């Protein structure tokens, strides 16, 4: 199973992606022992050090654990903190791709969705359809969170800054997705934004109606500067949110398929009942 010579990513990243996919698709089940470093090096035709670096990536993501004297094993606990990027990339290998997001600004999603969209542009991926829906708080309405540190009140200055961040990221996602259909690279593409008046305390990603990623926003004191003004805010720190992964294919239905179904039900209810179309 040699690596793709046309893939510009470092070999250790390619090996990590291949092993990650094998774990997520249950080719290696929770508790399974992985082949030795030398065996994996032969499988992927790379140096053992490349495999070691790939395993370090998976270990940091919480997918594997090393047991001294025994080897490397797939982690048994499924409700683990996890990175979103590899799952988004793998999701775009499906024929019909759906991504639903509920959260604050869409900044993280904008970052991780760029690579699979680029692969579609250069012809390395070709899904039949893509649908993206983004559910974010309305920046034109006062917020109960984030709030100022001194008065615990809404800050129009903060909202204006947050609106620019939200617009930049969500509109970039919409334009990038719809462009693929305009260029004839995929048959069907849609991307929508809706706003609501509920302050977000968590972020949620639903991928291909099969996987859910959920994380709480930590609230921390944060000083912002905008138009020459400086203000101390209790802010939602999206990049510090730890995501937990739930899959409809998990054997443990109490934390797998039922969670995904409930997350889908919540998103649909918010989207259809209190969501309002976003005005550019």
PDB file of N, CA, C and O in Angstrom, residues 179-207:
ATOM      1  N   UNK A 179     -19.167  27.700  -5.693  1.00  0.00           N
ATOM      2  CA  UNK A 179     -18.312  27.854  -6.865  1.00  0.00           C
ATOM      3  C   UNK A 179     -18.043  26.521  -7.549  1.00  0.00           C
ATOM      4  O   UNK A 179     -17.910  26.457  -8.780  1.00  0.00           O
ATOM      5  N   UNK A 180     -17.983  25.441  -6.770  1.00  0.00           N
ATOM      6  CA  UNK A 180     -17.679  24.129  -7.340  1.00  0.00           C
ATOM      7  C   UNK A 180     -18.739  23.707  -8.352  1.00  0.00           C
ATOM      8  O   UNK A 180     -18.425  23.131  -9.397  1.00  0.00           O
ATOM      9  N   UNK A 181     -20.001  23.986  -8.038  1.00  0.00           N
ATOM     10  CA  UNK A 181     -21.067  23.660  -8.983  1.00  0.00           C
ATOM     11  C   UNK A 181     -21.049  24.626 -10.165  1.00  0.00           C
ATOM     12  O   UNK A 181     -21.271  24.217 -11.308  1.00  0.00           O
ATOM     13  N   UNK A 182     -20.768  25.896  -9.896  1.00  0.00           N
ATOM     14  CA  UNK A 182     -20.707  26.879 -10.984  1.00  0.00           C
ATOM     15  C   UNK A 182     -19.634  26.511 -12.008  1.00  0.00           C
ATOM     16  O   UNK A 182     -19.793  26.758 -13.213  1.00  0.00           O
ATOM     17  N   UNK A 183     -18.543  25.928 -11.530  1.00  0.00           N
ATOM     18  CA  UNK A 183     -17.453  25.524 -12.418  1.00  0.00           C
ATOM     19  C   UNK A 183     -17.678  24.157 -13.059  1.00  0.00           C
ATOM     20  O   UNK A 183     -16.873  23.715 -13.882  1.00  0.00           O
ATOM     21  N   UNK A 184     -18.762  23.488 -12.665  1.00  0.00           N
ATOM     22  CA  UNK A 184     -19.052  22.169 -13.213  1.00  0.00           C
ATOM     23  C   UNK A 184     -18.209  21.055 -12.625  1.00  0.00           C
ATOM     24  O   UNK A 184     -18.133  19.958 -13.194  1.00  0.00           O
ATOM     25  N   UNK A 185     -17.599  21.302 -11.445  1.00  0.00           N
ATOM     26  CA  UNK A 185     -16.743  20.288 -10.832  1.00  0.00           C
ATOM     27  C   UNK A 185     -17.549  19.245 -10.064  1.00  0.00           C
ATOM     28  O   UNK A 185     -17.070  18.128  -9.844  1.00  0.00           O
ATOM     29  N   UNK A 186     -18.738  19.614  -9.614  1.00  0.00           N
ATOM     30  CA  UNK A 186     -19.668  18.661  -9.019  1.00  0.00           C
ATOM     31  C   UNK A 186     -21.056  18.976  -9.555  1.00  0.00           C
ATOM     32  O   UNK A 186     -21.310  20.065 -10.070  1.00  0.00           O
ATOM     33  N   UNK A 187     -21.955  18.015  -9.436  1.00  0.00           N
ATOM     34  CA  UNK A 187     -23.284  18.177 -10.024  1.00  0.00           C
ATOM     35  C   UNK A 187     -24.181  19.118  -9.224  1.00  0.00           C
ATOM     36  O   UNK A 187     -25.005  19.839  -9.797  1.00  0.00           O
ATOM     37  N   UNK A 188     -24.041  19.108  -7.922  1.00  0.00           N
ATOM     38  CA  UNK A 188     -24.962  19.896  -7.096  1.00  0.00           C
ATOM     39  C   UNK A 188     -24.234  20.381  -5.853  1.00  0.00           C
ATOM     40  O   UNK A 188     -23.547  19.606  -5.184  1.00  0.00           O
ATOM     41  N   UNK A 189     -24.389  21.659  -5.532  1.00  0.00           N
ATOM     42  CA  UNK A 189     -23.777  22.223  -4.336  1.00  0.00           C
ATOM     43  C   UNK A 189     -24.671  23.309  -3.775  1.00  0.00           C
ATOM     44  O   UNK A 189     -25.188  24.145  -4.515  1.00  0.00           O
ATOM     45  N   UNK A 190     -24.844  23.300  -2.471  1.00  0.00           N
ATOM     46  CA  UNK A 190     -25.602  24.359  -1.816  1.00  0.00           C
ATOM     47  C   UNK A 190     -24.949  24.667  -0.480  1.00  0.00           C
ATOM     48  O   UNK A 190     -24.399  23.789   0.174  1.00  0.00           O
ATOM     49  N   UNK A 191     -25.012  25.928  -0.097  1.00  0.00           N
ATOM     50  CA  UNK A 191     -24.492  26.365   1.189  1.00  0.00           C
ATOM     51  C   UNK A 191     -25.357  27.518   1.679  1.00  0.00           C
ATOM     52  O   UNK A 191     -25.561  28.490   0.959  1.00  0.00           O
ATOM     53  N   UNK A 192     -25.868  27.384   2.897  1.00  0.00           N
ATOM     54  CA  UNK A 192     -26.794  28.377   3.444  1.00  0.00           C
ATOM     55  C   UNK A 192     -26.336  28.805   4.830  1.00  0.00           C
ATOM     56  O   UNK A 192     -25.724  28.035   5.570  1.00  0.00           O
ATOM     57  N   UNK A 193     -26.691  30.039   5.186  1.00  0.00           N
ATOM     58  CA  UNK A 193     -26.445  30.563   6.535  1.00  0.00           C
ATOM     59  C   UNK A 193     -27.766  31.024   7.116  1.00  0.00           C
ATOM     60  O   UNK A 193     -28.537  31.718   6.444  1.00  0.00           O
ATOM     61  N   UNK A 194     -28.038  30.629   8.342  1.00  0.00           N
ATOM     62  CA  UNK A 194     -29.172  31.174   9.078  1.00  0.00           C
ATOM     63  C   UNK A 194     -28.698  31.666  10.435  1.00  0.00           C
ATOM     64  O   UNK A 194     -27.761  31.119  11.015  1.00  0.00           O
ATOM     65  N   UNK A 195     -29.369  32.726  10.927  1.00  0.00           N
ATOM     66  CA  UNK A 195     -29.018  33.307  12.218  1.00  0.00           C
ATOM     67  C   UNK A 195     -30.171  33.111  13.192  1.00  0.00           C
ATOM     68  O   UNK A 195     -31.315  32.895  12.800  1.00  0.00           O
ATOM     69  N   UNK A 196     -29.848  33.200  14.483  1.00  0.00           N
ATOM     70  CA  UNK A 196     -30.850  33.037  15.538  1.00  0.00           C
ATOM     71  C   UNK A 196     -30.458  33.927  16.700  1.00  0.00           C
ATOM     72  O   UNK A 196     -29.376  34.519  16.721  1.00  0.00           O
ATOM     73  N   UNK A 197     -31.322  34.027  17.703  1.00  0.00           N
ATOM     74  CA  UNK A 197     -31.086  34.930  18.833  1.00  0.00           C
ATOM     75  C   UNK A 197     -30.623  34.213  20.095  1.00  0.00           C
ATOM     76  O   UNK A 197     -30.653  34.786  21.189  1.00  0.00           O
ATOM     77  N   UNK A 198     -30.181  32.968  19.970  1.00  0.00           N
ATOM     78  CA  UNK A 198     -29.758  32.190  21.133  1.00  0.00           C
ATOM     79  C   UNK A 198     -28.240  32.260  21.265  1.00  0.00           C
ATOM     80  O   UNK A 198     -27.527  31.867  20.340  1.00  0.00           O
ATOM     81  N   UNK A 199     -27.708  32.763  22.393  1.00  0.00           N
ATOM     82  CA  UNK A 199     -26.248  32.815  22.530  1.00  0.00           C
ATOM     83  C   UNK A 199     -25.666  31.400  22.570  1.00  0.00           C
ATOM     84  O   UNK A 199     -26.119  30.561  23.342  1.00  0.00           O
ATOM     85  N   UNK A 200     -24.687  31.119  21.733  1.00  0.00           N
ATOM     86  CA  UNK A 200     -24.145  29.762  21.691  1.00  0.00           C
ATOM     87  C   UNK A 200     -23.206  29.500  22.862  1.00  0.00           C
ATOM     88  O   UNK A 200     -22.369  30.329  23.203  1.00  0.00           O
ATOM     89  N   UNK A 201     -23.354  28.362  23.495  1.00  0.00           N
ATOM     90  CA  UNK A 201     -22.418  27.944  24.538  1.00  0.00           C
ATOM     91  C   UNK A 201     -21.635  26.709  24.106  1.00  0.00           C
ATOM     92  O   UNK A 201     -20.805  26.216  24.858  1.00  0.00           O
ATOM     93  N   UNK A 202     -21.913  26.216  22.898  1.00  0.00           N
ATOM     94  CA  UNK A 202     -21.211  25.048  22.385  1.00  0.00           C
ATOM     95  C   UNK A 202     -21.160  25.121  20.874  1.00  0.00           C
ATOM     96  O   UNK A 202     -21.856  25.918  20.251  1.00  0.00           O
ATOM     97  N   UNK A 203     -20.324  24.280  20.295  1.00  0.00           N
ATOM     98  CA  UNK A 203     -20.289  24.139  18.841  1.00  0.00           C
ATOM     99  C   UNK A 203     -20.641  22.701  18.492  1.00  0.00           C
ATOM    100  O   UNK A 203     -20.326  21.766  19.232  1.00  0.00           O
ATOM    101  N   UNK A 204     -21.316  22.533  17.360  1.00  0.00           N
ATOM    102  CA  UNK A 204     -21.767  21.220  16.924  1.00  0.00           C
ATOM    103  C   UNK A 204     -21.531  21.082  15.428  1.00  0.00           C
ATOM    104  O   UNK A 204     -21.848  21.993  14.658  1.00  0.00           O
ATOM    105  N   UNK A 205     -20.950  19.959  15.033  1.00  0.00           N
ATOM    106  CA  UNK A 205     -20.779  19.618  13.628  1.00  0.00           C
ATOM    107  C   UNK A 205     -21.476  18.281  13.387  1.00  0.00           C
ATOM    108  O   UNK A 205     -21.266  17.317  14.131  1.00  0.00           O
ATOM    109  N   UNK A 206     -22.296  18.218  12.345  1.00  0.00           N
ATOM    110  CA  UNK A 206     -22.918  16.964  11.903  1.00  0.00           C
ATOM    111  C   UNK A 206     -22.396  16.667  10.499  1.00  0.00           C
ATOM    112  O   UNK A 206     -22.575  17.476   9.589  1.00  0.00           O
ATOM    113  N   UNK A 207     -21.764  15.521  10.343  1.00  0.00           N
ATOM    114  CA  UNK A 207     -21.090  15.189   9.101  1.00  0.00           C
ATOM    115  C   UNK A 207     -21.754  13.979   8.453  1.00  0.00           C
ATOM    116  O   UNK A 207     -21.819  12.899   9.055  1.00  0.00           O
TER     117      UNK A 207
END
